[in-house]
Short mmCIF file of N, CA and C in Angstrom, two decimals:
data_model
loop_
_atom_site.label_atom_id
_atom_site.label_comp_id
_atom_site.label_asym_id
_atom_site.label_seq_id
_atom_site.Cartn_x
_atom_site.Cartn_y
_atom_site.Cartn_z
N GLN A 1 16.24 4.11 -12.85
CA GLN A 1 15.75 3.26 -11.79
C GLN A 1 14.58 3.86 -10.85
N ALA A 2 13.23 3.36 -11.24
CA ALA A 2 12.24 4.03 -10.13
C ALA A 2 11.68 3.08 -9.48
N SER A 3 11.25 3.61 -8.10
CA SER A 3 10.84 3.02 -7.60
C SER A 3 9.31 3.69 -6.75
N ARG A 4 8.44 2.78 -6.00
CA ARG A 4 7.32 3.44 -5.77
C ARG A 4 7.15 3.49 -3.86
N ALA A 5 6.90 4.70 -3.12
CA ALA A 5 6.24 3.72 -1.68
C ALA A 5 6.03 3.28 -1.96
N LEU A 6 5.76 2.64 -0.18
CA LEU A 6 4.99 1.88 0.29
C LEU A 6 3.65 1.52 0.06
N GLY A 7 2.41 1.21 -0.43
CA GLY A 7 1.13 1.03 -0.35
C GLY A 7 0.77 0.60 0.63
N GLY A 8 -0.83 0.78 1.55
CA GLY A 8 -1.21 0.08 2.43
C GLY A 8 -1.71 -0.78 1.65
N SER A 9 -2.92 -0.61 0.86
CA SER A 9 -3.80 -1.96 0.34
C SER A 9 -3.16 -2.97 -0.34
N LYS A 10 -2.38 -3.31 -0.93
CA LYS A 10 -1.76 -3.83 -1.93
C LYS A 10 -0.47 -4.82 -1.19
N ALA A 11 -1.00 -5.23 0.22
CA ALA A 11 0.09 -5.72 0.93
C ALA A 11 0.24 -7.30 0.66
N ALA A 12 1.71 -8.04 -0.23
CA ALA A 12 1.99 -9.22 -0.05
C ALA A 12 1.12 -9.46 0.91
N ARG A 13 0.48 -10.55 0.93
CA ARG A 13 0.05 -11.55 1.74
C ARG A 13 0.70 -13.13 1.76
N GLY A 14 1.71 -13.52 2.81
CA GLY A 14 1.98 -15.15 2.49
C GLY A 14 1.25 -15.58 3.39
N GLY A 15 1.44 -16.86 2.82
CA GLY A 15 -0.05 -18.47 2.82
C GLY A 15 1.24 -18.95 3.37
N GLY A 16 0.76 -20.49 3.94
CA GLY A 16 1.24 -21.86 3.78
C GLY A 16 1.55 -21.09 5.79
N PRO A 17 2.25 -22.56 6.11
CA PRO A 17 2.37 -22.38 7.98
C PRO A 17 3.84 -21.72 7.67
N LEU A 18 3.64 -21.48 9.85
CA LEU A 18 4.27 -20.44 9.87
C LEU A 18 5.87 -20.84 9.68
N PRO A 19 6.86 -20.24 9.63
CA PRO A 19 8.30 -21.21 10.10
C PRO A 19 8.20 -21.03 11.37
N CYS A 20 7.84 -20.65 12.66
CA CYS A 20 7.92 -20.20 13.94
C CYS A 20 6.77 -20.71 14.47
N GLY A 21 5.65 -21.37 13.70
CA GLY A 21 4.49 -22.08 14.65
C GLY A 21 3.93 -21.64 15.25
N GLY A 22 3.64 -19.88 15.36
CA GLY A 22 2.93 -19.03 16.19
C GLY A 22 2.38 -18.69 15.14
N SER A 23 1.20 -17.66 15.19
CA SER A 23 0.43 -17.15 14.34
C SER A 23 0.33 -15.88 14.19
N ARG A 24 -0.15 -15.36 13.04
CA ARG A 24 0.43 -13.54 12.34
C ARG A 24 -0.36 -12.39 13.36
N PRO A 25 0.07 -11.61 13.11
CA PRO A 25 -0.48 -10.32 14.34
C PRO A 25 -2.01 -10.21 13.97
N GLY A 26 -2.07 -9.77 15.23
CA GLY A 26 -3.65 -10.03 15.53
C GLY A 26 -3.37 -8.49 16.46
N ALA A 27 -4.65 -8.71 17.00
CA ALA A 27 -5.26 -7.03 17.31
C ALA A 27 -5.12 -7.01 18.87
N MET A 28 -4.10 -7.70 19.43
CA MET A 28 -3.58 -8.20 20.63
C MET A 28 -3.15 -6.64 21.37
N GLU A 29 -2.00 -5.77 20.49
CA GLU A 29 -1.68 -4.88 21.33
C GLU A 29 -2.42 -3.57 20.91
N ASP A 30 -2.09 -2.56 21.73
CA ASP A 30 -3.09 -1.31 21.73
C ASP A 30 -2.60 -0.03 20.02
N ASP A 31 -1.11 -0.26 19.49
CA ASP A 31 -1.07 0.82 18.84
C ASP A 31 -0.12 -0.01 17.92
N GLN A 32 -1.19 -0.17 16.37
CA GLN A 32 -0.91 -0.85 15.43
C GLN A 32 0.00 -0.27 15.07
N THR A 33 0.08 0.56 15.13
CA THR A 33 1.45 1.22 13.76
C THR A 33 2.32 2.05 14.25
N ALA A 34 2.67 0.83 15.84
CA ALA A 34 4.15 1.45 16.15
C ALA A 34 5.32 0.54 15.52
N PRO A 35 6.17 1.31 14.73
CA PRO A 35 7.46 0.38 14.00
C PRO A 35 7.98 -1.14 15.06
N ILE A 36 8.18 -2.09 14.72
CA ILE A 36 8.17 -3.29 15.18
C ILE A 36 9.84 -3.56 14.39
N ALA A 37 9.88 -3.56 13.43
CA ALA A 37 11.22 -3.74 12.24
C ALA A 37 11.30 -2.61 11.27
N THR A 38 12.53 -2.24 10.98
CA THR A 38 12.46 -1.76 9.67
C THR A 38 13.58 -2.02 8.71
N LEU A 39 13.97 -2.08 7.46
CA LEU A 39 14.73 -2.14 6.23
C LEU A 39 15.40 -0.95 5.86
N THR A 40 16.53 -0.74 6.30
CA THR A 40 17.21 0.54 6.03
C THR A 40 17.81 0.53 5.40
N ARG A 41 17.85 1.17 3.85
CA ARG A 41 18.58 1.36 2.45
C ARG A 41 20.33 1.41 2.71
N THR A 42 21.25 0.61 2.41
CA THR A 42 22.88 0.83 2.42
C THR A 42 23.01 1.73 1.76
N ALA A 43 24.50 2.29 2.21
CA ALA A 43 25.51 3.69 0.92
C ALA A 43 25.29 3.09 -0.46
N GLY A 44 25.39 1.43 -0.55
CA GLY A 44 25.83 1.01 -1.87
C GLY A 44 24.50 0.74 -2.55
N ALA A 45 23.09 1.14 -2.32
CA ALA A 45 21.87 0.95 -2.68
C ALA A 45 21.59 1.88 -3.58
N PRO A 46 20.74 1.75 -4.90
CA PRO A 46 20.43 2.83 -5.98
C PRO A 46 19.48 3.78 -4.91
N ASP A 47 19.82 5.20 -5.41
CA ASP A 47 19.03 5.94 -4.94
C ASP A 47 17.02 5.86 -5.23
N GLY A 48 17.21 5.40 -6.05
CA GLY A 48 15.55 5.36 -6.15
C GLY A 48 14.86 4.44 -5.59
N LEU A 49 15.61 3.37 -4.67
CA LEU A 49 15.34 2.58 -3.66
C LEU A 49 14.57 3.81 -2.48
N PRO A 50 13.01 3.20 -1.59
CA PRO A 50 13.06 3.85 -0.91
C PRO A 50 13.87 3.95 0.65
N SER A 51 14.43 5.15 1.47
CA SER A 51 15.46 5.05 2.05
C SER A 51 15.01 3.68 3.56
N VAL A 52 13.84 4.14 3.75
CA VAL A 52 13.29 2.99 5.15
C VAL A 52 11.95 2.32 4.84
N ILE A 53 11.72 0.88 5.02
CA ILE A 53 10.45 0.55 4.87
C ILE A 53 10.23 0.11 6.25
N THR A 54 9.43 0.75 6.52
CA THR A 54 8.45 0.43 8.47
C THR A 54 8.04 -0.86 8.35
N PHE A 55 7.98 -1.56 9.10
CA PHE A 55 6.76 -2.77 9.53
C PHE A 55 6.40 -2.38 10.64
N SER A 56 5.07 -2.71 10.93
CA SER A 56 4.49 -2.34 12.44
C SER A 56 3.21 -3.44 11.96
N LEU A 57 2.37 -3.72 13.47
CA LEU A 57 1.40 -4.49 12.86
C LEU A 57 0.33 -4.11 11.76
N GLN A 58 0.30 -3.10 11.49
CA GLN A 58 -0.90 -2.59 10.45
C GLN A 58 -0.20 -3.05 9.73
N SER A 59 0.79 -2.83 9.29
CA SER A 59 1.60 -2.60 8.09
C SER A 59 2.71 -4.03 7.55
N ALA A 60 2.43 -5.02 7.93
CA ALA A 60 3.21 -6.79 7.89
C ALA A 60 3.66 -7.27 6.78
N ALA A 61 3.31 -6.52 5.60
CA ALA A 61 3.57 -7.30 4.87
C ALA A 61 3.67 -6.65 3.43
N ILE A 62 4.54 -6.50 2.70
CA ILE A 62 4.98 -6.08 1.47
C ILE A 62 5.67 -6.77 0.49
N SER A 63 5.32 -6.65 -0.57
CA SER A 63 5.75 -7.14 -2.06
C SER A 63 6.88 -6.61 -3.07
N VAL A 64 8.24 -6.55 -3.26
CA VAL A 64 9.12 -5.91 -3.86
C VAL A 64 9.03 -6.76 -5.27
N GLY A 65 9.35 -5.94 -6.40
CA GLY A 65 9.55 -6.32 -7.85
C GLY A 65 9.54 -5.31 -8.69
N ARG A 66 9.49 -5.75 -9.87
CA ARG A 66 9.06 -4.67 -11.11
C ARG A 66 7.68 -4.44 -11.31
N LEU A 67 6.48 -5.22 -11.66
CA LEU A 67 5.11 -4.69 -11.10
C LEU A 67 4.43 -3.84 -10.60
N GLU A 68 3.58 -2.78 -11.25
CA GLU A 68 3.15 -1.95 -10.65
C GLU A 68 1.92 -2.31 -9.22
N SER A 69 2.07 -3.46 -9.09
CA SER A 69 1.11 -4.09 -7.60
C SER A 69 1.57 -4.42 -6.75
N ASN A 70 2.90 -4.25 -6.88
CA ASN A 70 4.13 -4.42 -5.39
C ASN A 70 4.16 -2.90 -4.92
N ASN A 71 4.43 -3.15 -3.61
CA ASN A 71 4.68 -2.27 -3.07
C ASN A 71 5.80 -1.12 -2.88
N VAL A 72 6.57 -1.96 -2.85
CA VAL A 72 8.27 -1.69 -3.87
C VAL A 72 8.40 -1.62 -5.14
N VAL A 73 8.35 -0.92 -6.35
CA VAL A 73 8.21 -1.17 -7.77
C VAL A 73 9.52 -0.87 -8.15
N LEU A 74 10.25 -1.50 -8.60
CA LEU A 74 11.65 -1.01 -9.05
C LEU A 74 11.89 -1.81 -10.54
N ASN A 75 12.52 -0.95 -11.71
CA ASN A 75 12.72 -0.24 -12.88
C ASN A 75 14.03 -1.04 -13.13
N ASP A 76 14.00 -2.02 -12.91
CA ASP A 76 15.74 -2.72 -13.39
C ASP A 76 15.40 -4.30 -14.04
N LYS A 77 15.84 -4.53 -14.75
CA LYS A 77 15.99 -5.94 -15.77
C LYS A 77 16.41 -6.95 -14.96
N LYS A 78 17.06 -6.83 -13.80
CA LYS A 78 17.90 -7.70 -12.68
C LYS A 78 16.65 -8.12 -11.89
N ILE A 79 15.29 -7.86 -11.93
CA ILE A 79 14.30 -7.81 -10.66
C ILE A 79 13.06 -8.31 -11.26
N SER A 80 12.48 -9.31 -10.47
CA SER A 80 11.70 -9.99 -11.44
C SER A 80 10.50 -9.48 -10.85
N LYS A 81 9.12 -9.90 -11.87
CA LYS A 81 8.16 -9.36 -11.44
C LYS A 81 7.26 -8.87 -10.18
N VAL A 82 7.74 -9.99 -9.45
CA VAL A 82 7.56 -10.22 -7.74
C VAL A 82 8.82 -10.86 -7.38
N HIS A 83 9.57 -10.33 -6.96
CA HIS A 83 11.08 -10.38 -6.96
C HIS A 83 11.09 -11.36 -5.49
N CYS A 84 10.68 -10.69 -4.46
CA CYS A 84 10.47 -11.58 -2.89
C CYS A 84 9.25 -10.54 -2.42
N ARG A 85 8.75 -11.46 -1.01
CA ARG A 85 8.38 -10.72 -0.35
C ARG A 85 8.84 -10.57 1.57
N LEU A 86 8.13 -9.88 1.78
CA LEU A 86 8.65 -9.77 3.58
C LEU A 86 7.57 -9.71 4.03
N GLN A 87 7.63 -10.52 5.10
CA GLN A 87 6.64 -10.32 6.07
C GLN A 87 7.18 -10.04 7.62
N LEU A 88 6.01 -9.30 8.36
CA LEU A 88 6.38 -9.24 9.71
C LEU A 88 5.72 -10.54 10.49
N ARG A 89 6.12 -11.18 11.56
CA ARG A 89 5.36 -12.09 12.32
C ARG A 89 5.33 -12.56 13.33
N THR A 90 4.09 -12.77 14.14
CA THR A 90 3.99 -12.63 15.28
C THR A 90 3.83 -13.88 15.94
N CYS A 91 4.91 -14.55 16.49
CA CYS A 91 5.06 -16.15 16.85
C CYS A 91 5.05 -16.04 18.16
N LYS A 92 4.45 -17.62 18.96
CA LYS A 92 4.57 -18.29 19.94
C LYS A 92 6.26 -18.69 20.20
N GLN A 93 6.30 -18.54 21.36
CA GLN A 93 8.17 -18.99 21.92
C GLN A 93 7.95 -20.42 22.24
N LYS A 94 8.53 -20.87 21.68
CA LYS A 94 8.37 -22.59 21.62
C LYS A 94 9.46 -22.55 22.81
N GLY A 95 8.44 -23.76 24.24
CA GLY A 95 9.17 -24.37 25.06
C GLY A 95 8.79 -23.18 26.41
N VAL A 96 7.93 -22.13 26.38
CA VAL A 96 7.80 -21.25 27.47
C VAL A 96 6.37 -20.85 27.36
N ASP A 97 5.94 -21.01 29.03
CA ASP A 97 4.87 -21.06 28.95
C ASP A 97 3.84 -19.76 29.55
N ASN A 98 5.00 -18.81 29.36
CA ASN A 98 4.20 -17.58 30.37
C ASN A 98 4.03 -16.36 28.84
N GLY A 99 3.89 -16.78 28.31
CA GLY A 99 3.25 -15.91 27.19
C GLY A 99 4.10 -15.40 26.09
N GLU A 100 5.42 -15.46 26.29
CA GLU A 100 5.91 -14.71 25.44
C GLU A 100 5.87 -14.99 24.05
N VAL A 101 6.20 -14.08 23.29
CA VAL A 101 6.28 -14.37 21.86
C VAL A 101 7.28 -13.74 21.03
N LEU A 102 7.77 -13.64 20.00
CA LEU A 102 8.65 -13.45 19.13
C LEU A 102 7.94 -12.54 18.15
N ARG A 103 8.52 -11.46 17.60
CA ARG A 103 8.16 -10.90 16.68
C ARG A 103 9.24 -10.56 15.59
N LYS A 104 9.11 -11.33 14.29
CA LYS A 104 10.47 -11.33 13.21
C LYS A 104 9.89 -11.01 11.89
N LEU A 105 11.00 -10.72 11.11
CA LEU A 105 10.48 -10.12 10.04
C LEU A 105 11.29 -11.69 9.33
N PHE A 106 10.50 -12.07 7.98
CA PHE A 106 10.34 -13.10 7.26
C PHE A 106 10.94 -12.68 5.50
N VAL A 107 11.56 -13.33 4.93
CA VAL A 107 11.87 -13.03 3.32
C VAL A 107 11.54 -14.18 3.15
N LYS A 108 10.63 -13.91 2.01
CA LYS A 108 10.69 -15.25 1.00
C LYS A 108 11.83 -14.92 -0.78
N ASP A 109 11.76 -15.71 -1.45
CA ASP A 109 12.63 -15.18 -2.88
C ASP A 109 11.71 -15.66 -3.71
N SER A 110 10.91 -14.66 -4.75
CA SER A 110 10.26 -15.54 -5.48
C SER A 110 11.16 -15.08 -6.94
N SER A 111 12.29 -14.42 -6.87
CA SER A 111 12.71 -14.20 -8.22
C SER A 111 13.41 -15.41 -9.29
N SER A 112 13.50 -14.49 -10.45
CA SER A 112 14.39 -15.54 -10.97
C SER A 112 16.16 -15.40 -11.01
N PHE A 113 16.83 -14.38 -10.72
CA PHE A 113 17.87 -14.02 -10.87
C PHE A 113 18.45 -14.26 -8.72
N GLY A 114 17.88 -14.35 -8.24
CA GLY A 114 17.94 -14.70 -6.92
C GLY A 114 17.78 -13.15 -5.73
N THR A 115 17.54 -13.98 -4.51
CA THR A 115 17.30 -12.93 -3.49
C THR A 115 18.50 -13.33 -2.38
N PHE A 116 19.34 -12.42 -1.60
CA PHE A 116 20.73 -12.95 -1.00
C PHE A 116 20.37 -12.40 0.40
N LEU A 117 20.76 -12.95 1.49
CA LEU A 117 20.82 -12.68 2.89
C LEU A 117 22.24 -12.59 3.42
N ASN A 118 22.82 -11.51 3.35
CA ASN A 118 24.09 -11.58 3.82
C ASN A 118 25.36 -12.14 2.59
N GLY A 119 24.95 -12.08 1.58
CA GLY A 119 25.66 -12.73 0.31
C GLY A 119 25.64 -13.63 -0.02
N SER A 120 24.76 -14.42 0.76
CA SER A 120 24.25 -15.86 0.44
C SER A 120 23.10 -16.43 -0.42
N SER A 121 22.49 -16.82 -1.73
CA SER A 121 21.27 -17.01 -2.13
C SER A 121 20.53 -18.00 -1.22
N LEU A 122 19.37 -17.07 -1.02
CA LEU A 122 18.14 -17.74 -0.40
C LEU A 122 17.55 -19.22 -1.24
N ALA A 123 17.00 -20.04 -0.47
CA ALA A 123 15.87 -21.21 -1.62
C ALA A 123 14.65 -20.23 -2.12
N LYS A 124 14.56 -21.31 -3.32
CA LYS A 124 12.97 -20.43 -3.09
C LYS A 124 12.28 -20.63 -2.67
N GLU A 125 11.13 -19.57 -2.71
CA GLU A 125 10.09 -20.33 -2.12
C GLU A 125 9.90 -20.91 -0.57
N GLN A 126 10.86 -20.45 0.18
CA GLN A 126 11.38 -20.91 1.39
C GLN A 126 11.14 -19.35 2.80
N TRP A 127 10.48 -19.47 3.36
CA TRP A 127 10.62 -18.11 3.97
C TRP A 127 11.56 -18.47 5.18
N VAL A 128 12.20 -17.27 5.58
CA VAL A 128 13.66 -17.52 5.72
C VAL A 128 13.46 -16.26 7.13
N ALA A 129 13.98 -16.45 8.14
CA ALA A 129 13.81 -15.15 9.24
C ALA A 129 14.89 -14.65 9.31
N LEU A 130 14.49 -13.19 9.24
CA LEU A 130 15.68 -12.31 9.75
C LEU A 130 16.23 -11.70 10.93
N GLN A 131 17.58 -11.72 11.31
CA GLN A 131 17.81 -10.96 12.33
C GLN A 131 18.47 -9.83 12.21
N GLU A 132 18.68 -8.68 13.14
CA GLU A 132 19.25 -7.79 13.48
C GLU A 132 20.38 -7.68 12.72
N GLY A 133 20.47 -6.83 11.59
CA GLY A 133 21.91 -6.23 11.44
C GLY A 133 22.33 -7.68 9.77
N ASP A 134 21.24 -8.70 9.57
CA ASP A 134 20.71 -8.81 8.34
C ASP A 134 20.96 -8.37 7.40
N VAL A 135 21.63 -8.43 5.88
CA VAL A 135 21.80 -7.43 4.62
C VAL A 135 20.58 -8.50 3.99
N ILE A 136 19.75 -7.65 3.07
CA ILE A 136 18.76 -8.15 2.31
C ILE A 136 19.38 -7.61 0.79
N GLY A 137 19.94 -8.30 0.16
CA GLY A 137 20.35 -8.07 -1.59
C GLY A 137 19.45 -8.55 -2.51
N LEU A 138 18.85 -7.56 -3.40
CA LEU A 138 18.03 -7.70 -4.69
C LEU A 138 18.51 -8.17 -6.03
N ARG A 139 19.75 -7.96 -5.97
CA ARG A 139 20.75 -8.06 -7.12
C ARG A 139 22.20 -9.12 -6.34
N ASN A 140 22.76 -9.84 -7.78
CA ASN A 140 23.40 -10.39 -7.00
C ASN A 140 24.81 -9.88 -6.74
N PRO A 141 25.14 -10.00 -5.08
CA PRO A 141 26.43 -9.28 -4.21
C PRO A 141 27.88 -9.66 -4.59
N HIS A 142 27.59 -11.01 -5.53
CA HIS A 142 29.00 -12.26 -5.84
C HIS A 142 29.68 -12.24 -4.42
N GLY A 143 28.78 -12.81 -2.91
CA GLY A 143 29.62 -13.51 -1.99
C GLY A 143 29.19 -12.38 -1.08
N ASN A 144 29.69 -11.25 -1.53
CA ASN A 144 29.42 -9.87 -0.46
C ASN A 144 28.76 -9.77 0.53
N PRO A 145 29.10 -9.97 1.82
CA PRO A 145 27.69 -9.82 2.69
C PRO A 145 27.18 -8.38 2.89
N SER A 146 27.89 -7.65 2.67
CA SER A 146 27.67 -6.03 2.85
C SER A 146 27.11 -5.25 1.18
N GLY A 147 27.12 -6.07 0.74
CA GLY A 147 26.95 -5.89 -0.96
C GLY A 147 25.60 -6.06 -1.51
N GLY A 148 24.65 -5.91 -0.24
CA GLY A 148 22.59 -6.10 -0.30
C GLY A 148 22.30 -4.36 -0.70
N GLU A 149 21.06 -4.65 -0.68
CA GLU A 149 20.56 -3.35 -0.82
C GLU A 149 19.68 -2.36 0.72
N TYR A 150 19.62 -3.34 1.52
CA TYR A 150 18.55 -3.10 2.65
C TYR A 150 19.41 -4.10 4.17
N VAL A 151 19.70 -3.55 5.36
CA VAL A 151 19.75 -3.54 6.48
C VAL A 151 18.36 -3.86 6.82
N THR A 152 18.74 -5.17 8.09
CA THR A 152 17.31 -5.28 9.37
C THR A 152 17.30 -4.90 10.26
N ARG A 153 16.64 -4.12 10.91
CA ARG A 153 16.70 -3.59 12.38
C ARG A 153 15.12 -3.73 12.91
N TYR A 154 15.98 -3.53 13.99
CA TYR A 154 14.59 -3.93 14.97
C TYR A 154 14.22 -2.94 15.79
N ALA A 155 13.11 -2.51 16.16
CA ALA A 155 12.97 -1.45 16.88
C ALA A 155 13.43 -1.69 18.52
N ASN A 156 12.89 -2.68 18.83
CA ASN A 156 13.62 -3.09 20.56
C ASN A 156 14.04 -4.61 19.72
N PRO A 157 15.44 -4.82 19.58
CA PRO A 157 16.24 -6.28 18.94
C PRO A 157 15.71 -7.31 20.28
N GLY A 158 15.13 -6.67 21.60
CA GLY A 158 14.41 -7.77 22.62
C GLY A 158 13.67 -8.15 22.14
N ASP A 159 12.83 -7.86 20.91
CA ASP A 159 11.45 -8.43 20.49
C ASP A 159 11.69 -9.59 19.65
N GLN A 160 13.32 -10.06 19.06
CA GLN A 160 13.76 -11.51 18.33
C GLN A 160 13.49 -12.58 19.93
N VAL A 161 13.87 -12.31 21.00
CA VAL A 161 14.21 -12.95 21.99
C VAL A 161 13.41 -13.29 22.77
N GLY A 162 12.38 -12.31 22.82
CA GLY A 162 10.84 -12.23 23.43
C GLY A 162 10.55 -11.27 24.32
N GLN A 163 9.47 -11.52 24.46
CA GLN A 163 8.65 -10.39 25.28
C GLN A 163 7.52 -10.84 26.01
N PRO A 164 6.72 -9.96 26.89
CA PRO A 164 5.47 -10.37 27.56
C PRO A 164 4.46 -10.59 26.54
N ALA A 165 3.82 -10.82 26.17
CA ALA A 165 2.62 -10.33 24.87
C ALA A 165 1.59 -9.65 26.14
#
């Protein structure tokens, strides 16, 4: 199995309305490269996968699949040409007037065989927010919630709850 590390210019761009009702990452923050979230390869994942995928305001979206145009390329028959997309989003926190925002990582399944979250299949073409510790599976884990390839980690878990912008 072959994989290619992340490339900066070929980031997948998610379209459509944002599920959290906010805005895409902007230039508000001083450090565009500071890690906000990571996907860390699990012990059971194939060695060919990148060990860590980092999301920052500068590197906020990736695609995973068999095509060379993906940021993470996997040569595996059970992986679709464009298997899934992941995107970091900055959203306004609902019901808060003091400017607090949420920074969340979202995943969208675009595959034939499925993308899995904590052992359960994701709905096709639907953005789903990832929580701290969520496990993403690119191959069917057969209901095993720990049977995925990546674990979601936030650099500051407080970002999920909200912080002043």
